[in-house]
Amino acid sequence: MSADEVVIGIISAPGAATELSSVLADDLHAELSFHVPTVRWREAIVVDALVHPPSDDAALVDAARDRLLKEGWDLVVCVTDLPLQAHRRPVVAHASPLHGVALVCLPALGAVGLRRRTRDTVVGLVRTLLGDTADGDISGRVAGLGRRASQLGRNQQPGEDGGVMFTARVLSGNLRLLTGMIRANQPWRLAIGLSRALTAALATAVLALVTPDIWQLSAALGWIRLSAIGLGSLAGITIALIAGAGLWERTSHPAGRKQVTLFNLATTATVVLGVLFLYVALLLLALATSPILVPAQLLEEGIGHAVRAGDYVKLAWLTSSLATLGGALGAGLESDDVVRAAAYTYRQESPQSRPQE
């Protein structure tokens, strides 16, 4: 390792990790330059999934090490969105000074304050890598970064490669891991991308609003039945999307079953949230337009009693539920790429090794 310049390769998985990589490089450079100003730090950013899921940290370390040797870097930090676990505990980070490789499991850091947590974790990992090298001069210069290592987590376990693995608690850590995976899937983008489903849903909503039979049905139904219809419509379009695009993951390898289970949970939650965004948008639209399309006098004649605010809410609710079911038909027309974006492993199939400036 050169004492004049230290090159740190940052390999980010396609998706949410890539969006953080350029910001992370700037933050990492500033932090290291502040604590060790006598060393010239340089960061090289590469987008590469490295492995195809399901996979474990050992495979990631090996792949990152190969990339380090190929590029001629001094150290490499791999920011992955794969859920890594050790003894049922989520792996937050893994530092292997022997290989010069550090791993950061982005979902294990949660969904809030992700930039700060990622920066602090990476700085602590780089400190661990440098502090365990044979170069005493470099090791002494990074002594001020020691406090960063404590921010990675209280649970530390020795890695198989002689490194250090930082894990989270079983219950809270797995919950944070799952929320981080859902955030990485960005469910709001799914809702925006369902253009054909939205078109079918809007057409169904307009037709339902101007149908007198729907007025009478909404007035006759109670809130429990309306809720059941709403949940049924959400389940219908969710199943249509997951089954139609083949989002459900399977594996024949026993070692990868836990990881695949997390993939399926994150994918299902992503689709549910995306559909829920669509449902709420339809509900708000129906609430805003129903008094215009269905005047109170006309609605009163249809339902046989004086119109109250609750009658419009019921009408909007039933209309939104029927429109969501209509959206399920449109969901079958969506391109696979749009829907597959909700699958957690889809990003791993993106073109790899795309350098960024």
mmCIF file of N, CA, C and O in Angstrom, residues 17-80:
data_model
loop_
_atom_site.group_PDB
_atom_site.id
_atom_site.type_symbol
_atom_site.label_atom_id
_atom_site.label_comp_id
_atom_site.label_asym_id
_atom_site.label_seq_id
_atom_site.Cartn_x
_atom_site.Cartn_y
_atom_site.Cartn_z
ATOM 1 N N ALA A 17 -28.215 1.277 -3.772
ATOM 2 C CA ALA A 17 -26.804 1.423 -3.412
ATOM 3 C C ALA A 17 -26.075 2.323 -4.400
ATOM 4 O O ALA A 17 -25.196 3.108 -4.008
ATOM 5 N N THR A 18 -26.437 2.231 -5.667
ATOM 6 C CA THR A 18 -25.802 3.066 -6.680
ATOM 7 C C THR A 18 -26.108 4.536 -6.453
ATOM 8 O O THR A 18 -25.249 5.402 -6.643
ATOM 9 N N GLU A 19 -27.340 4.829 -6.046
ATOM 10 C CA GLU A 19 -27.732 6.207 -5.804
ATOM 11 C C GLU A 19 -26.941 6.825 -4.653
ATOM 12 O O GLU A 19 -26.763 8.037 -4.598
ATOM 13 N N LEU A 20 -26.477 5.986 -3.735
ATOM 14 C CA LEU A 20 -25.703 6.480 -2.594
ATOM 15 C C LEU A 20 -24.204 6.535 -2.863
ATOM 16 O O LEU A 20 -23.474 7.197 -2.137
ATOM 17 N N SER A 21 -23.753 5.852 -3.903
ATOM 18 C CA SER A 21 -22.316 5.645 -4.071
ATOM 19 C C SER A 21 -21.542 6.941 -4.280
ATOM 20 O O SER A 21 -20.481 7.139 -3.679
ATOM 21 N N SER A 22 -22.036 7.837 -5.143
ATOM 22 C CA SER A 22 -21.299 9.069 -5.407
ATOM 23 C C SER A 22 -21.258 9.961 -4.177
ATOM 24 O O SER A 22 -20.224 10.562 -3.860
ATOM 25 N N VAL A 23 -22.389 10.035 -3.466
ATOM 26 C CA VAL A 23 -22.426 10.818 -2.229
ATOM 27 C C VAL A 23 -21.532 10.190 -1.178
ATOM 28 O O VAL A 23 -20.814 10.877 -0.450
ATOM 29 N N LEU A 24 -21.556 8.858 -1.104
ATOM 30 C CA LEU A 24 -20.728 8.145 -0.151
ATOM 31 C C LEU A 24 -19.252 8.395 -0.417
ATOM 32 O O LEU A 24 -18.469 8.583 0.520
ATOM 33 N N ALA A 25 -18.858 8.418 -1.685
ATOM 34 C CA ALA A 25 -17.453 8.650 -2.024
ATOM 35 C C ALA A 25 -17.003 10.027 -1.551
ATOM 36 O O ALA A 25 -15.898 10.181 -0.996
ATOM 37 N N ASP A 26 -17.846 11.037 -1.739
ATOM 38 C CA ASP A 26 -17.499 12.388 -1.287
ATOM 39 C C ASP A 26 -17.387 12.452 0.231
ATOM 40 O O ASP A 26 -16.440 13.048 0.773
ATOM 41 N N ASP A 27 -18.362 11.851 0.924
ATOM 42 C CA ASP A 27 -18.337 11.852 2.386
ATOM 43 C C ASP A 27 -17.131 11.096 2.918
ATOM 44 O O ASP A 27 -16.473 11.540 3.865
ATOM 45 N N LEU A 28 -16.837 9.944 2.318
ATOM 46 C CA LEU A 28 -15.709 9.140 2.756
ATOM 47 C C LEU A 28 -14.400 9.884 2.541
ATOM 48 O O LEU A 28 -13.521 9.881 3.406
ATOM 49 N N HIS A 29 -14.271 10.543 1.407
ATOM 50 C CA HIS A 29 -13.048 11.307 1.121
ATOM 51 C C HIS A 29 -12.852 12.428 2.139
ATOM 52 O O HIS A 29 -11.740 12.643 2.638
ATOM 53 N N ALA A 30 -13.949 13.128 2.446
ATOM 54 C CA ALA A 30 -13.858 14.228 3.413
ATOM 55 C C ALA A 30 -13.483 13.721 4.794
ATOM 56 O O ALA A 30 -12.642 14.312 5.488
ATOM 57 N N GLU A 31 -14.111 12.618 5.228
ATOM 58 C CA GLU A 31 -13.834 12.071 6.555
ATOM 59 C C GLU A 31 -12.386 11.599 6.669
ATOM 60 O O GLU A 31 -11.683 11.902 7.633
ATOM 61 N N LEU A 32 -11.926 10.842 5.686
ATOM 62 C CA LEU A 32 -10.567 10.301 5.747
ATOM 63 C C LEU A 32 -9.527 11.398 5.608
ATOM 64 O O LEU A 32 -8.480 11.371 6.277
ATOM 65 N N SER A 33 -9.797 12.374 4.749
ATOM 66 C CA SER A 33 -8.854 13.480 4.590
ATOM 67 C C SER A 33 -8.740 14.304 5.861
ATOM 68 O O SER A 33 -7.670 14.831 6.191
ATOM 69 N N PHE A 34 -9.825 14.413 6.606
ATOM 70 C CA PHE A 34 -9.801 15.168 7.855
ATOM 71 C C PHE A 34 -8.980 14.451 8.919
ATOM 72 O O PHE A 34 -8.177 15.056 9.624
ATOM 73 N N HIS A 35 -9.193 13.156 9.050
ATOM 74 C CA HIS A 35 -8.505 12.397 10.086
ATOM 75 C C HIS A 35 -7.072 12.042 9.698
ATOM 76 O O HIS A 35 -6.197 11.941 10.562
ATOM 77 N N VAL A 36 -6.826 11.836 8.411
ATOM 78 C CA VAL A 36 -5.486 11.464 7.952
ATOM 79 C C VAL A 36 -5.092 12.376 6.790
ATOM 80 O O VAL A 36 -5.088 11.963 5.627
ATOM 81 N N PRO A 37 -4.769 13.629 7.052
ATOM 82 C CA PRO A 37 -4.483 14.574 5.969
ATOM 83 C C PRO A 37 -3.166 14.303 5.247
ATOM 84 O O PRO A 37 -2.945 14.827 4.153
ATOM 85 N N THR A 38 -2.273 13.517 5.831
ATOM 86 C CA THR A 38 -0.967 13.262 5.210
ATOM 87 C C THR A 38 -1.029 12.228 4.108
ATOM 88 O O THR A 38 -0.033 11.968 3.430
ATOM 89 N N VAL A 39 -2.180 11.576 3.945
ATOM 90 C CA VAL A 39 -2.355 10.575 2.899
ATOM 91 C C VAL A 39 -3.311 11.133 1.842
ATOM 92 O O VAL A 39 -4.319 11.764 2.164
ATOM 93 N N ARG A 40 -2.980 10.915 0.600
ATOM 94 C CA ARG A 40 -3.869 11.323 -0.482
ATOM 95 C C ARG A 40 -4.829 10.179 -0.772
ATOM 96 O O ARG A 40 -4.430 9.093 -1.192
ATOM 97 N N TRP A 41 -6.105 10.435 -0.561
ATOM 98 C CA TRP A 41 -7.125 9.415 -0.732
ATOM 99 C C TRP A 41 -7.799 9.577 -2.099
ATOM 100 O O TRP A 41 -8.098 10.679 -2.533
ATOM 101 N N ARG A 42 -8.046 8.453 -2.744
ATOM 102 C CA ARG A 42 -8.759 8.480 -4.017
ATOM 103 C C ARG A 42 -9.794 7.354 -4.033
ATOM 104 O O ARG A 42 -9.493 6.235 -3.615
ATOM 105 N N GLU A 43 -10.999 7.681 -4.486
ATOM 106 C CA GLU A 43 -12.080 6.711 -4.517
ATOM 107 C C GLU A 43 -12.444 6.392 -5.967
ATOM 108 O O GLU A 43 -12.561 7.297 -6.794
ATOM 109 N N ALA A 44 -12.604 5.130 -6.254
ATOM 110 C CA ALA A 44 -13.041 4.670 -7.582
ATOM 111 C C ALA A 44 -14.388 3.975 -7.427
ATOM 112 O O ALA A 44 -14.519 3.035 -6.640
ATOM 113 N N ILE A 45 -15.384 4.452 -8.161
ATOM 114 C CA ILE A 45 -16.754 3.943 -8.016
ATOM 115 C C ILE A 45 -17.090 3.024 -9.183
ATOM 116 O O ILE A 45 -16.882 3.371 -10.344
ATOM 117 N N VAL A 46 -17.614 1.853 -8.868
ATOM 118 C CA VAL A 46 -18.019 0.879 -9.882
ATOM 119 C C VAL A 46 -19.379 0.306 -9.483
ATOM 120 O O VAL A 46 -19.627 0.045 -8.301
ATOM 121 N N VAL A 47 -20.261 0.135 -10.456
ATOM 122 C CA VAL A 47 -21.563 -0.493 -10.224
ATOM 123 C C VAL A 47 -21.469 -1.954 -10.667
ATOM 124 O O VAL A 47 -21.224 -2.240 -11.841
ATOM 125 N N ASP A 48 -21.633 -2.861 -9.724
ATOM 126 C CA ASP A 48 -21.490 -4.278 -10.033
ATOM 127 C C ASP A 48 -22.177 -5.082 -8.929
ATOM 128 O O ASP A 48 -21.889 -4.885 -7.743
ATOM 129 N N ALA A 49 -23.085 -5.983 -9.297
ATOM 130 C CA ALA A 49 -23.739 -6.825 -8.300
ATOM 131 C C ALA A 49 -22.800 -7.889 -7.748
ATOM 132 O O ALA A 49 -23.055 -8.455 -6.687
ATOM 133 N N LEU A 50 -21.729 -8.201 -8.479
ATOM 134 C CA LEU A 50 -20.690 -9.151 -8.096
ATOM 135 C C LEU A 50 -21.158 -10.607 -8.106
ATOM 136 O O LEU A 50 -20.501 -11.478 -8.650
ATOM 137 N N VAL A 51 -22.284 -10.891 -7.461
ATOM 138 C CA VAL A 51 -22.787 -12.269 -7.390
ATOM 139 C C VAL A 51 -24.267 -12.271 -7.736
ATOM 140 O O VAL A 51 -24.936 -11.242 -7.668
ATOM 141 N N HIS A 52 -24.771 -13.444 -8.085
ATOM 142 C CA HIS A 52 -26.204 -13.586 -8.349
ATOM 143 C C HIS A 52 -26.864 -14.220 -7.129
ATOM 144 O O HIS A 52 -26.394 -15.233 -6.626
ATOM 145 N N PRO A 53 -27.937 -13.607 -6.633
ATOM 146 C CA PRO A 53 -28.595 -14.153 -5.439
ATOM 147 C C PRO A 53 -29.307 -15.460 -5.734
ATOM 148 O O PRO A 53 -29.688 -15.705 -6.892
ATOM 149 N N PRO A 54 -29.493 -16.291 -4.694
ATOM 150 C CA PRO A 54 -29.036 -16.087 -3.312
ATOM 151 C C PRO A 54 -27.542 -16.340 -3.175
ATOM 152 O O PRO A 54 -26.988 -17.179 -3.882
ATOM 153 N N SER A 55 -26.909 -15.593 -2.282
ATOM 154 C CA SER A 55 -25.476 -15.730 -2.079
ATOM 155 C C SER A 55 -25.153 -15.310 -0.654
ATOM 156 O O SER A 55 -26.004 -14.786 0.068
ATOM 157 N N ASP A 56 -23.903 -15.524 -0.227
ATOM 158 C CA ASP A 56 -23.520 -15.181 1.138
ATOM 159 C C ASP A 56 -22.332 -14.233 1.134
ATOM 160 O O ASP A 56 -21.813 -13.864 0.076
ATOM 161 N N ASP A 57 -21.902 -13.841 2.332
ATOM 162 C CA ASP A 57 -20.830 -12.861 2.435
ATOM 163 C C ASP A 57 -19.495 -13.411 1.943
ATOM 164 O O ASP A 57 -18.665 -12.670 1.416
ATOM 165 N N ALA A 58 -19.274 -14.714 2.095
ATOM 166 C CA ALA A 58 -18.007 -15.299 1.640
ATOM 167 C C ALA A 58 -17.857 -15.156 0.129
ATOM 168 O O ALA A 58 -16.776 -14.813 -0.376
ATOM 169 N N ALA A 59 -18.942 -15.402 -0.614
ATOM 170 C CA ALA A 59 -18.896 -15.256 -2.064
ATOM 171 C C ALA A 59 -18.683 -13.803 -2.462
ATOM 172 O O ALA A 59 -17.954 -13.502 -3.425
ATOM 173 N N LEU A 60 -19.290 -12.872 -1.723
ATOM 174 C CA LEU A 60 -19.110 -11.456 -2.000
ATOM 175 C C LEU A 60 -17.671 -11.017 -1.748
ATOM 176 O O LEU A 60 -17.101 -10.251 -2.519
ATOM 177 N N VAL A 61 -17.084 -11.494 -0.653
ATOM 178 C CA VAL A 61 -15.698 -11.160 -0.339
ATOM 179 C C VAL A 61 -14.775 -11.653 -1.449
ATOM 180 O O VAL A 61 -13.872 -10.930 -1.909
ATOM 181 N N ASP A 62 -14.974 -12.882 -1.903
ATOM 182 C CA ASP A 62 -14.136 -13.443 -2.964
ATOM 183 C C ASP A 62 -14.274 -12.640 -4.257
ATOM 184 O O ASP A 62 -13.277 -12.333 -4.923
ATOM 185 N N ALA A 63 -15.514 -12.295 -4.605
ATOM 186 C CA ALA A 63 -15.740 -11.542 -5.839
ATOM 187 C C ALA A 63 -15.156 -10.135 -5.746
ATOM 188 O O ALA A 63 -14.583 -9.625 -6.716
ATOM 189 N N ALA A 64 -15.309 -9.502 -4.579
ATOM 190 C CA ALA A 64 -14.752 -8.163 -4.388
ATOM 191 C C ALA A 64 -13.228 -8.192 -4.418
ATOM 192 O O ALA A 64 -12.581 -7.281 -4.946
ATOM 193 N N ARG A 65 -12.637 -9.246 -3.841
ATOM 194 C CA ARG A 65 -11.186 -9.396 -3.863
ATOM 195 C C ARG A 65 -10.670 -9.541 -5.291
ATOM 196 O O ARG A 65 -9.653 -8.944 -5.668
ATOM 197 N N ASP A 66 -11.373 -10.304 -6.099
ATOM 198 C CA ASP A 66 -10.985 -10.460 -7.501
ATOM 199 C C ASP A 66 -11.029 -9.122 -8.230
ATOM 200 O O ASP A 66 -10.137 -8.809 -9.039
ATOM 201 N N ARG A 67 -12.055 -8.340 -7.942
ATOM 202 C CA ARG A 67 -12.167 -7.018 -8.591
ATOM 203 C C ARG A 67 -11.053 -6.089 -8.124
ATOM 204 O O ARG A 67 -10.518 -5.293 -8.897
ATOM 205 N N LEU A 68 -10.712 -6.150 -6.838
ATOM 206 C CA LEU A 68 -9.617 -5.347 -6.292
ATOM 207 C C LEU A 68 -8.311 -5.645 -7.020
ATOM 208 O O LEU A 68 -7.563 -4.735 -7.404
ATOM 209 N N LEU A 69 -7.999 -6.924 -7.207
ATOM 210 C CA LEU A 69 -6.761 -7.314 -7.882
ATOM 211 C C LEU A 69 -6.778 -6.894 -9.350
ATOM 212 O O LEU A 69 -5.749 -6.465 -9.898
ATOM 213 N N LYS A 70 -7.933 -6.992 -9.970
ATOM 214 C CA LYS A 70 -8.063 -6.628 -11.376
ATOM 215 C C LYS A 70 -7.849 -5.129 -11.576
ATOM 216 O O LYS A 70 -7.197 -4.709 -12.539
ATOM 217 N N GLU A 71 -8.403 -4.315 -10.676
ATOM 218 C CA GLU A 71 -8.341 -2.866 -10.820
ATOM 219 C C GLU A 71 -7.063 -2.269 -10.223
ATOM 220 O O GLU A 71 -6.737 -1.115 -10.499
ATOM 221 N N GLY A 72 -6.373 -3.037 -9.369
ATOM 222 C CA GLY A 72 -5.170 -2.521 -8.733
ATOM 223 C C GLY A 72 -5.453 -1.557 -7.589
ATOM 224 O O GLY A 72 -4.641 -0.663 -7.311
ATOM 225 N N TRP A 73 -6.592 -1.737 -6.920
ATOM 226 C CA TRP A 73 -6.918 -0.889 -5.781
ATOM 227 C C TRP A 73 -6.138 -1.342 -4.548
ATOM 228 O O TRP A 73 -5.634 -2.460 -4.475
ATOM 229 N N ASP A 74 -6.072 -0.460 -3.538
ATOM 230 C CA ASP A 74 -5.470 -0.827 -2.255
ATOM 231 C C ASP A 74 -6.501 -1.500 -1.343
ATOM 232 O O ASP A 74 -6.184 -2.453 -0.633
ATOM 233 N N LEU A 75 -7.706 -0.962 -1.344
ATOM 234 C CA LEU A 75 -8.800 -1.498 -0.527
ATOM 235 C C LEU A 75 -10.071 -1.465 -1.360
ATOM 236 O O LEU A 75 -10.166 -0.717 -2.340
ATOM 237 N N VAL A 76 -11.059 -2.251 -0.954
ATOM 238 C CA VAL A 76 -12.337 -2.217 -1.652
ATOM 239 C C VAL A 76 -13.465 -2.299 -0.631
ATOM 240 O O VAL A 76 -13.392 -3.047 0.340
ATOM 241 N N VAL A 77 -14.490 -1.471 -0.851
ATOM 242 C CA VAL A 77 -15.696 -1.479 -0.032
ATOM 243 C C VAL A 77 -16.859 -1.869 -0.936
ATOM 244 O O VAL A 77 -17.100 -1.223 -1.960
ATOM 245 N N CYS A 78 -17.534 -2.927 -0.576
ATOM 246 C CA CYS A 78 -18.676 -3.416 -1.356
ATOM 247 C C CYS A 78 -19.965 -3.046 -0.628
ATOM 248 O O CYS A 78 -20.181 -3.474 0.514
ATOM 249 N N VAL A 79 -20.797 -2.240 -1.256
ATOM 250 C CA VAL A 79 -22.096 -1.860 -0.696
ATOM 251 C C VAL A 79 -23.154 -2.689 -1.406
ATOM 252 O O VAL A 79 -23.469 -2.464 -2.574
ATOM 253 N N THR A 80 -23.681 -3.671 -0.712
ATOM 254 C CA THR A 80 -24.630 -4.603 -1.314
ATOM 255 C C THR A 80 -26.019 -4.423 -0.724
ATOM 256 O O THR A 80 -26.170 -3.931 0.398
#
